[in-house]
């Protein structure tokens, strides 16, 4: 949970405007509630179950996979077939996790089916260079958003606190690329929402559909 959390509880409280703090969600309490009823499971299975809820369901499947499938690209969806998941969770813990060997069982299954250079190749995850971006090309954009963009019009978040995160990142005091990315995306989303709201308010009210039919 700590690994997957962008802002720690104390950081979130500092980031939110005082009036919004009572509405802050207890993310740790919600996550631990997912473990209710799993006390008799093997420890590894409990960890994997929590990881599926927090990381897969709460993050990756909502971003990477949804975006990929929107462009007809298969990412990991074939591995989500319920029979594959059931078989994986039913396997012995020693097969599911073997030291730091990633995808141990899958690699064993591919012996003789794939060239060894492919079967043994390490994972190559795509990581955005967020730390460098927010000390370079995105720094000015983030400052503009936090000062006068959507974030400045969102009563929940303190723009001054967001600017402090940006400043500490710029000086190297606290690397915060992921945090700044989350804040910038939130601000861009809010900017889009406010623009759409202005467009809708500027339009003349349309007559109800049933009125047009009656005429």
XYZ file of N, CA and C in Angstrom:
645
model
N 0.832 -1.200 0.000
C 0.000 0.000 0.000
C 0.869 1.254 0.000
N 1.942 1.242 0.785
C 2.812 2.427 0.847
C 3.515 2.636 -0.493
N 3.872 1.531 -1.144
C 4.546 1.612 -2.441
C 3.613 2.207 -3.490
N 2.327 1.868 -3.427
C 1.376 2.307 -4.443
C 0.714 3.644 -4.110
N 0.990 4.198 -2.953
C 0.351 5.449 -2.553
C 1.175 6.634 -3.042
N 0.543 7.544 -3.759
C 1.254 8.715 -4.286
C 1.558 9.700 -3.160
N 0.541 10.053 -2.397
C 0.720 10.982 -1.285
C 0.454 10.247 0.026
N 1.406 10.303 0.934
C 1.180 9.741 2.264
C 0.071 10.526 2.957
N -0.480 9.941 4.008
C -1.619 10.566 4.687
C -1.299 11.996 5.127
N -0.137 12.200 5.741
C 0.232 13.540 6.225
C 0.393 14.518 5.060
N 0.968 14.031 3.951
C 1.152 14.896 2.779
C -0.192 15.284 2.182
N -1.131 14.370 2.181
C -2.451 14.683 1.637
C -3.148 15.732 2.494
N -3.024 15.611 3.796
C -3.650 16.596 4.676
C -3.069 17.990 4.443
N -1.752 18.043 4.216
C -1.110 19.330 3.965
C -1.526 19.901 2.620
N -1.796 19.015 1.662
C -2.125 19.460 0.309
C -3.558 19.970 0.204
N -4.449 19.409 1.006
C -5.861 19.775 0.912
C -6.148 21.087 1.632
N -7.116 21.804 1.115
C -7.602 22.987 1.817
C -8.264 22.544 3.122
N -8.209 23.363 4.175
C -8.751 22.952 5.484
C -10.188 22.449 5.418
N -11.032 23.075 4.615
C -12.427 22.661 4.561
C -12.653 21.313 3.914
N -11.647 20.820 3.167
C -11.801 19.541 2.471
C -11.256 18.373 3.272
N -10.509 18.633 4.326
C -9.855 17.547 5.066
C -10.827 16.552 5.707
N -12.006 16.988 6.183
C -12.934 15.990 6.740
C -13.393 14.944 5.729
N -13.259 15.230 4.441
C -13.705 14.300 3.406
C -12.585 13.402 2.898
N -11.411 13.491 3.519
C -10.267 12.689 3.099
C -10.542 11.213 3.348
N -10.330 10.403 2.334
C -10.608 8.972 2.451
C -9.500 8.260 3.219
N -9.879 7.291 4.023
C -8.925 6.461 4.751
C -8.507 5.315 3.829
N -7.499 5.565 2.999
C -7.100 4.566 2.003
C -6.536 3.309 2.653
N -5.830 3.464 3.784
C -5.291 2.282 4.467
C -6.410 1.424 5.044
N -7.387 2.079 5.653
C -8.505 1.323 6.217
C -9.277 0.572 5.148
N -9.491 1.211 3.983
C -10.212 0.550 2.901
C -9.433 -0.653 2.392
N -8.109 -0.501 2.248
C -7.292 -1.597 1.745
C -7.290 -2.773 2.713
N -7.131 -2.490 3.994
C -7.107 -3.581 4.977
C -8.446 -4.289 5.055
N -9.530 -3.569 4.755
C -10.855 -4.203 4.757
C -10.955 -5.262 3.675
N -10.172 -5.128 2.607
C -10.183 -6.133 1.540
C -9.606 -7.466 2.017
N -8.891 -7.445 3.130
C -8.308 -8.682 3.654
C -9.243 -9.399 4.621
N -10.396 -8.803 4.908
C -11.360 -9.471 5.787
C -11.777 -10.808 5.182
N -11.745 -11.844 5.993
C -12.139 -13.176 5.527
C -11.021 -13.954 4.873
N -9.819 -13.380 4.793
C -8.702 -14.091 4.156
C -7.701 -14.618 5.176
N -8.077 -14.572 6.457
C -7.109 -14.926 7.500
C -6.563 -16.345 7.347
N -7.335 -17.261 6.770
C -6.885 -18.636 6.620
C -6.099 -18.893 5.349
N -5.938 -17.885 4.518
C -5.211 -18.047 3.255
C -3.702 -18.048 3.501
N -2.917 -18.656 2.588
C -1.457 -18.514 2.683
C -1.069 -17.039 2.610
N -0.011 -16.683 3.316
C 0.381 -15.275 3.379
C 0.624 -14.683 1.995
N 1.282 -15.443 1.114
C 1.545 -14.940 -0.230
C 0.248 -14.657 -0.969
N -0.741 -15.526 -0.804
C -2.023 -15.324 -1.473
C -2.698 -14.056 -0.975
N -2.587 -13.776 0.311
C -3.176 -12.545 0.853
C -2.503 -11.315 0.253
N -1.164 -11.378 0.153
C -0.442 -10.254 -0.459
C -0.858 -10.070 -1.916
N -0.964 -11.188 -2.635
C -1.317 -11.097 -4.055
C -2.759 -10.611 -4.235
N -3.634 -11.035 -3.361
C -5.022 -10.577 -3.422
C -5.089 -9.062 -3.212
N -4.343 -8.573 -2.233
C -4.332 -7.139 -1.970
C -3.698 -6.388 -3.145
N -2.646 -6.951 -3.713
C -1.989 -6.326 -4.859
C -2.937 -6.242 -6.058
N -3.745 -7.279 -6.247
C -4.704 -7.262 -7.354
C -5.738 -6.165 -7.162
N -6.180 -5.987 -5.929
C -7.199 -4.974 -5.665
C -6.633 -3.554 -5.766
N -5.423 -3.358 -5.224
C -4.843 -2.013 -5.166
C -4.202 -1.626 -6.495
N -3.368 -2.527 -7.042
C -2.565 -2.183 -8.209
C -3.282 -2.486 -9.521
N -3.812 -3.698 -9.662
C -4.486 -4.037 -10.920
C -5.820 -3.313 -11.038
N -6.727 -3.610 -10.119
C -8.073 -3.044 -10.201
C -8.058 -1.537 -9.987
N -7.239 -1.060 -9.057
C -7.274 0.351 -8.708
C -6.416 1.242 -9.566
N -5.531 0.658 -10.388
C -4.621 1.520 -11.141
C -4.406 1.022 -12.567
N -3.670 -0.077 -12.729
C -3.219 -0.476 -14.066
C -4.375 -0.764 -15.010
N -5.351 -1.540 -14.554
C -6.449 -1.900 -15.448
C -7.290 -0.692 -15.835
N -7.271 0.348 -15.032
C -8.060 1.543 -15.323
C -7.303 2.517 -16.224
N -6.015 2.303 -16.384
C -5.237 3.239 -17.197
C -4.566 2.518 -18.361
N -3.561 1.712 -18.072
C -2.786 1.091 -19.137
C -3.662 0.237 -20.039
N -4.403 -0.686 -19.438
C -5.163 -1.635 -20.256
C -6.342 -0.981 -20.958
N -7.050 -0.105 -20.264
C -8.182 0.562 -20.896
C -7.712 1.418 -22.068
N -6.605 2.117 -21.891
C -6.078 2.968 -22.956
C -5.578 2.115 -24.118
N -4.901 1.006 -23.802
C -4.389 0.140 -24.868
C -5.534 -0.471 -25.670
N -6.539 -0.986 -24.976
C -7.655 -1.613 -25.679
C -8.438 -0.599 -26.500
N -8.443 0.658 -26.070
C -9.111 1.702 -26.854
C -8.448 1.876 -28.212
N -7.183 1.443 -28.302
C -6.446 1.537 -29.566
C -6.157 0.141 -30.130
N -6.942 -0.866 -29.700
C -6.859 -2.235 -30.227
C -5.486 -2.867 -29.999
N -4.891 -2.603 -28.835
C -3.604 -3.201 -28.483
C -3.813 -4.129 -27.286
N -3.370 -5.377 -27.406
C -3.470 -6.323 -26.300
C -2.309 -6.085 -25.338
N -2.591 -5.856 -24.080
C -1.526 -5.638 -23.106
C -1.442 -6.830 -22.160
N -2.379 -6.958 -21.233
C -2.319 -8.091 -20.317
C -3.668 -8.792 -20.207
N -4.666 -8.308 -20.938
C -6.025 -8.833 -20.769
C -6.117 -10.349 -20.942
N -5.391 -10.980 -21.905
C -5.493 -12.452 -21.999
C -5.147 -13.174 -20.712
N -4.273 -12.594 -19.891
C -3.889 -13.233 -18.634
C -4.952 -13.045 -17.551
N -5.990 -12.285 -17.830
C -7.035 -12.045 -16.845
C -8.206 -13.016 -16.989
N -8.118 -13.929 -17.928
C -9.145 -14.963 -18.028
C -9.281 -15.648 -16.666
N -10.497 -15.808 -16.190
C -10.678 -16.305 -14.821
C -10.040 -17.669 -14.608
N -9.961 -18.482 -15.672
C -9.341 -19.800 -15.513
C -7.832 -19.679 -15.296
N -7.216 -18.697 -15.951
C -5.778 -18.466 -15.747
C -5.524 -17.969 -14.324
N -6.352 -17.033 -13.862
C -6.190 -16.486 -12.511
C -6.407 -17.576 -11.467
N -7.439 -18.390 -11.647
C -7.712 -19.461 -10.690
C -6.576 -20.473 -10.648
N -6.025 -20.808 -11.810
C -4.912 -21.760 -11.857
C -3.679 -21.175 -11.166
N -3.434 -19.886 -11.388
C -2.260 -19.253 -10.780
C -2.387 -19.206 -9.263
N -3.562 -18.799 -8.769
C -3.744 -18.702 -7.327
C -3.830 -20.079 -6.669
N -4.143 -21.099 -7.456
C -4.204 -22.454 -6.911
C -2.860 -23.155 -6.891
N -1.870 -22.571 -7.561
C -0.538 -23.179 -7.596
C 0.170 -22.976 -6.258
N 1.132 -23.811 -5.978
C 1.889 -23.704 -4.729
C 2.630 -22.366 -4.683
N 2.740 -21.773 -3.488
C 3.469 -20.497 -3.376
C 4.879 -20.551 -3.951
N 5.552 -21.713 -3.857
C 6.922 -21.822 -4.365
C 6.970 -21.700 -5.883
N 5.845 -21.971 -6.552
C 5.782 -21.826 -8.011
C 5.438 -20.391 -8.388
N 4.583 -19.779 -7.575
C 4.165 -18.408 -7.876
C 5.277 -17.397 -7.640
N 6.095 -17.640 -6.631
C 7.166 -16.696 -6.310
C 8.423 -17.493 -5.999
N 9.475 -17.262 -6.773
C 10.743 -17.974 -6.562
C 11.866 -16.941 -6.467
N 12.152 -16.510 -5.238
C 13.167 -15.481 -5.058
C 12.760 -14.205 -5.768
N 13.698 -13.652 -6.544
C 13.410 -12.440 -7.304
C 13.219 -12.743 -8.785
N 12.983 -14.029 -9.126
C 12.732 -14.383 -10.517
C 11.313 -13.987 -10.888
N 11.193 -13.051 -11.780
C 9.863 -12.580 -12.178
C 9.216 -13.584 -13.123
N 7.928 -13.820 -12.939
C 7.138 -14.708 -13.807
C 7.795 -16.096 -13.903
N 8.141 -16.630 -12.746
C 8.872 -17.898 -12.714
C 8.097 -19.015 -13.411
N 6.830 -19.202 -13.049
C 6.049 -20.303 -13.628
C 5.896 -20.126 -15.133
N 5.626 -18.906 -15.578
C 5.445 -18.655 -17.008
C 6.733 -18.949 -17.771
N 7.858 -18.578 -17.193
C 9.139 -18.848 -17.847
C 9.396 -20.353 -17.925
N 9.040 -21.079 -16.865
C 9.222 -22.542 -16.885
C 8.343 -23.171 -17.959
N 7.116 -22.686 -18.104
C 6.193 -23.231 -19.098
C 6.687 -23.018 -20.524
N 7.508 -22.004 -20.722
C 7.965 -21.668 -22.068
C 9.281 -22.350 -22.451
N 9.798 -23.236 -21.589
C 11.011 -23.983 -21.941
C 10.727 -24.814 -23.194
N 11.566 -24.659 -24.209
C 11.377 -25.396 -25.455
C 10.361 -24.778 -26.393
N 9.609 -23.790 -25.904
C 8.611 -23.133 -26.754
C 9.094 -21.779 -27.272
N 10.020 -21.176 -26.534
C 10.573 -19.879 -26.926
C 12.086 -19.969 -26.942
N 12.745 -19.180 -27.780
C 14.218 -19.125 -27.719
C 14.668 -18.677 -26.328
N 15.784 -19.202 -25.863
C 16.254 -18.902 -24.521
C 16.518 -17.409 -24.323
N 16.968 -16.727 -25.362
C 17.235 -15.296 -25.213
C 15.942 -14.524 -24.936
N 14.808 -15.052 -25.417
C 13.512 -14.431 -25.141
C 12.993 -14.869 -23.778
N 13.114 -16.159 -23.494
C 12.566 -16.700 -22.242
C 13.258 -16.109 -21.027
N 14.539 -15.840 -21.128
C 15.295 -15.328 -19.991
C 15.426 -13.809 -19.984
N 14.872 -13.164 -20.973
C 15.034 -11.718 -21.069
C 14.309 -11.030 -19.906
N 14.955 -10.085 -19.237
C 14.289 -9.388 -18.127
C 13.168 -8.492 -18.634
N 12.249 -8.181 -17.743
C 11.166 -7.267 -18.087
C 11.750 -5.893 -18.417
N 11.076 -5.202 -19.321
C 11.524 -3.858 -19.707
C 10.353 -2.901 -19.556
N 10.021 -2.542 -18.318
C 8.858 -1.669 -18.110
C 9.110 -0.276 -18.657
N 8.024 0.341 -19.084
C 8.103 1.710 -19.592
C 7.930 2.669 -18.427
N 8.946 3.463 -18.187
C 8.903 4.433 -17.098
C 9.086 5.833 -17.673
N 8.153 6.708 -17.370
C 8.304 8.085 -17.820
C 9.340 8.801 -16.947
N 10.223 9.607 -17.529
C 11.241 10.333 -16.746
C 10.639 11.557 -16.065
N 9.703 11.306 -15.136
C 8.951 12.408 -14.538
C 9.840 13.354 -13.735
N 10.816 12.796 -13.023
C 11.680 13.658 -12.216
C 12.390 14.678 -13.099
N 12.915 14.225 -14.244
C 13.611 15.133 -15.149
C 12.639 16.103 -15.816
N 11.472 15.616 -16.197
C 10.505 16.485 -16.874
C 10.109 17.672 -16.004
N 9.896 17.409 -14.692
C 9.445 18.492 -13.824
C 10.599 19.381 -13.330
N 11.818 19.049 -13.748
C 12.934 19.986 -13.567
C 13.288 20.635 -14.901
N 12.531 20.268 -15.938
C 12.801 20.781 -17.267
C 11.541 21.252 -17.967
N 11.099 20.523 -19.028
C 10.025 21.033 -19.885
C 8.667 21.175 -19.216
N 8.391 20.421 -18.152
C 7.072 20.499 -17.521
C 7.032 21.450 -16.318
N 8.173 21.968 -15.911
C 8.203 22.812 -14.711
C 7.365 24.074 -14.893
N 7.551 24.762 -16.013
C 6.801 26.006 -16.250
C 5.318 25.727 -16.424
N 4.992 24.622 -17.121
C 3.584 24.270 -17.324
C 2.909 23.967 -15.990
N 3.595 23.220 -15.124
C 3.034 22.891 -13.814
C 2.830 24.160 -12.991
N 3.803 25.071 -13.008
C 3.671 26.306 -12.236
C 2.480 27.131 -12.734
N 2.292 27.169 -14.053
C 1.162 27.906 -14.614
C -0.160 27.289 -14.175
N -0.234 25.951 -14.211
C -1.465 25.267 -13.807
C -1.758 25.497 -12.328
N -0.724 25.405 -11.487
C -0.941 25.522 -10.050
C -1.252 26.966 -9.642
N -0.850 27.918 -10.501
C -1.062 29.330 -10.182
C -2.391 29.855 -10.716
N -2.706 29.497 -11.965
C -3.912 30.061 -12.579
C -4.741 29.046 -13.359
N -4.357 27.776 -13.352
C -5.096 26.762 -14.086
C -6.220 26.158 -13.277
N -6.619 24.957 -13.660
C -7.742 24.306 -13.002
C -7.531 24.088 -11.524
N -6.291 23.831 -11.123
C -6.027 23.566 -9.708
C -6.304 24.796 -8.853
N -6.087 25.979 -9.434
C -6.321 27.214 -8.680
C -7.804 27.467 -8.436
N -8.660 26.785 -9.202
C -10.112 26.972 -9.058
C -10.768 25.799 -8.337
N -9.966 24.870 -7.849
C -10.491 23.698 -7.157
C -10.401 23.942 -5.662
N -11.530 24.080 -5.029
C -11.545 24.442 -3.606
C -10.931 23.371 -2.711
N -10.788 22.150 -3.219
C -10.286 21.067 -2.387
C -8.786 21.170 -2.125
N -8.029 21.618 -3.137
C -6.567 21.572 -3.077
C -5.999 22.966 -2.872
N -4.968 23.053 -2.054
C -4.281 24.317 -1.806
C -3.226 24.539 -2.885
N -3.403 25.529 -3.772
C -2.386 25.785 -4.798
C -1.020 26.106 -4.199
N -1.001 26.786 -3.062
C 0.271 27.116 -2.422
C 1.026 25.849 -2.024
N 0.310 24.842 -1.537
C 0.952 23.580 -1.168
C 1.489 22.863 -2.396
N 0.728 22.901 -3.495
C 1.194 22.285 -4.743
C 2.451 22.981 -5.250
N 2.502 24.291 -5.146
C 3.690 25.038 -5.570
C 4.889 24.704 -4.696
N 4.665 24.457 -3.411
C 5.776 24.074 -2.526
C 6.357 22.729 -2.938
N 5.477 21.796 -3.337
C 5.961 20.496 -3.827
C 6.824 20.700 -5.066
N 6.371 21.555 -5.969
C 7.121 21.836 -7.197
C 8.471 22.486 -6.874
N 8.495 23.429 -5.936
C 9.732 24.118 -5.577
C 10.730 23.168 -4.927
N 10.247 22.317 -4.008
C 11.153 21.357 -3.353
C 11.728 20.373 -4.365
N 10.917 20.013 -5.353
C 11.402 19.103 -6.397
C 12.468 19.806 -7.234
N 12.242 21.073 -7.568
C 13.193 21.807 -8.397
C 14.543 21.982 -7.749
N 14.568 22.146 -6.437
C 15.839 22.325 -5.722
C 16.507 21.003 -5.370
N 15.808 19.895 -5.607
C 16.362 18.586 -5.262
C 16.121 18.194 -3.825
N 15.379 19.018 -3.088
C 15.115 18.716 -1.677
C 14.239 17.479 -1.531
N 13.275 17.311 -2.416
C 12.379 16.143 -2.357
C 11.943 15.772 -3.769
N 12.518 14.696 -4.361
C 12.071 14.259 -5.678
C 10.581 13.913 -5.634
N 9.806 14.536 -6.500
C 8.348 14.383 -6.418
C 7.712 14.316 -7.797
N 8.376 13.640 -8.732
C 7.855 13.575 -10.090
C 6.467 12.982 -10.174
N 6.245 11.872 -9.475
C 4.939 11.197 -9.532
C 3.859 12.075 -8.899
N 4.178 12.711 -7.788
C 3.215 13.596 -7.127
C 2.845 14.762 -8.038
N 3.843 15.356 -8.665
C 3.579 16.495 -9.541
C 2.783 16.085 -10.766
N 3.052 14.875 -11.257
C 2.276 14.379 -12.400
C 0.802 14.234 -12.020
N 0.541 13.689 -10.842
C -0.841 13.527 -10.381
C -1.524 14.888 -10.252
N -0.820 15.867 -9.706
C -1.399 17.196 -9.533
C -1.621 17.884 -10.882
N -0.683 17.703 -11.808
C -0.823 18.333 -13.126
C -1.990 17.731 -13.898
N -2.134 16.408 -13.843
C -3.258 15.761 -14.526
C -4.582 16.207 -13.916
N -4.639 16.303 -12.588
C -5.853 16.782 -11.923
C -6.175 18.202 -12.378
N -5.157 19.056 -12.453
C -5.376 20.439 -12.856
C -5.832 20.515 -14.312
N -5.218 19.707 -15.187
C -5.614 19.704 -16.600
C -7.048 19.219 -16.754
N -7.415 18.219 -15.966
C -8.793 17.711 -16.012
C -9.773 18.783 -15.556
N -9.407 19.497 -14.483
C -10.277 20.554 -13.994
C -10.382 21.699 -15.002
N -9.282 22.033 -15.663
C -9.311 23.079 -16.694
C -10.277 22.692 -17.795
N -10.218 21.429 -18.209
C -11.130 20.936 -19.250
C -12.575 21.003 -18.765
N -12.809 20.605 -17.527
C -14.180 20.610 -16.997
C -14.739 22.023 -16.919
N -13.923 22.986 -16.458
C -14.396 24.371 -16.376
C -14.679 24.939 -17.755
N -13.854 24.584 -18.743
C -14.096 25.062 -20.107
C -15.396 24.493 -20.653
N -15.637 23.212 -20.409
C -16.880 22.590 -20.867
C -18.076 23.221 -20.170
N -17.927 23.518 -18.877
C -19.018 24.118 -18.121
C -19.356 25.501 -18.674
N -18.327 26.275 -19.022
C -18.577 27.594 -19.609
C -19.296 27.473 -20.943
N -18.894 26.469 -21.745
C -19.548 26.261 -23.043
C -21.020 25.908 -22.864
N -21.293 25.049 -21.894
C -22.674 24.620 -21.673
C -23.542 25.772 -21.174
N -22.958 26.602 -20.310
C -23.718 27.735 -19.783
C -23.985 28.783 -20.855
N -23.099 28.845 -21.854
C -23.260 29.841 -22.914
C -24.303 29.435 -23.942
N -24.656 28.176 -23.982
C -25.633 27.702 -24.965
C -27.048 28.065 -24.514
N -27.916 28.398 -25.464
C -29.321 28.628 -25.087
C -29.969 27.325 -24.658
N -30.849 27.409 -23.705
C -31.528 26.202 -23.220
C -32.377 25.617 -24.328
N -32.200 24.344 -24.613
C -32.969 23.675 -25.670
C -34.341 23.300 -25.146
N -35.317 23.331 -26.038
C -36.668 22.923 -25.658
C -36.685 21.438 -25.364
N -37.432 20.980 -24.385
C -37.526 19.545 -24.105
C -37.935 18.773 -25.344
N -37.426 17.587 -25.501
C -37.692 16.776 -26.699
C -39.166 16.511 -26.878
N -39.886 16.268 -25.782
C -41.304 15.926 -25.907
C -42.108 17.113 -26.431
N -41.633 18.351 -26.168
C -42.310 19.535 -26.680
C -42.225 19.598 -28.200
N -41.025 19.310 -28.715
C -40.854 19.320 -30.153
C -41.704 18.254 -30.839
N -41.798 17.099 -30.214
C -42.624 16.028 -30.785
C -44.091 16.430 -30.773
N -44.541 17.061 -29.685
C -45.958 17.447 -29.581
C -46.325 18.456 -30.671
N -45.388 19.324 -31.053
C -45.667 20.296 -32.068
C -45.739 19.647 -33.441
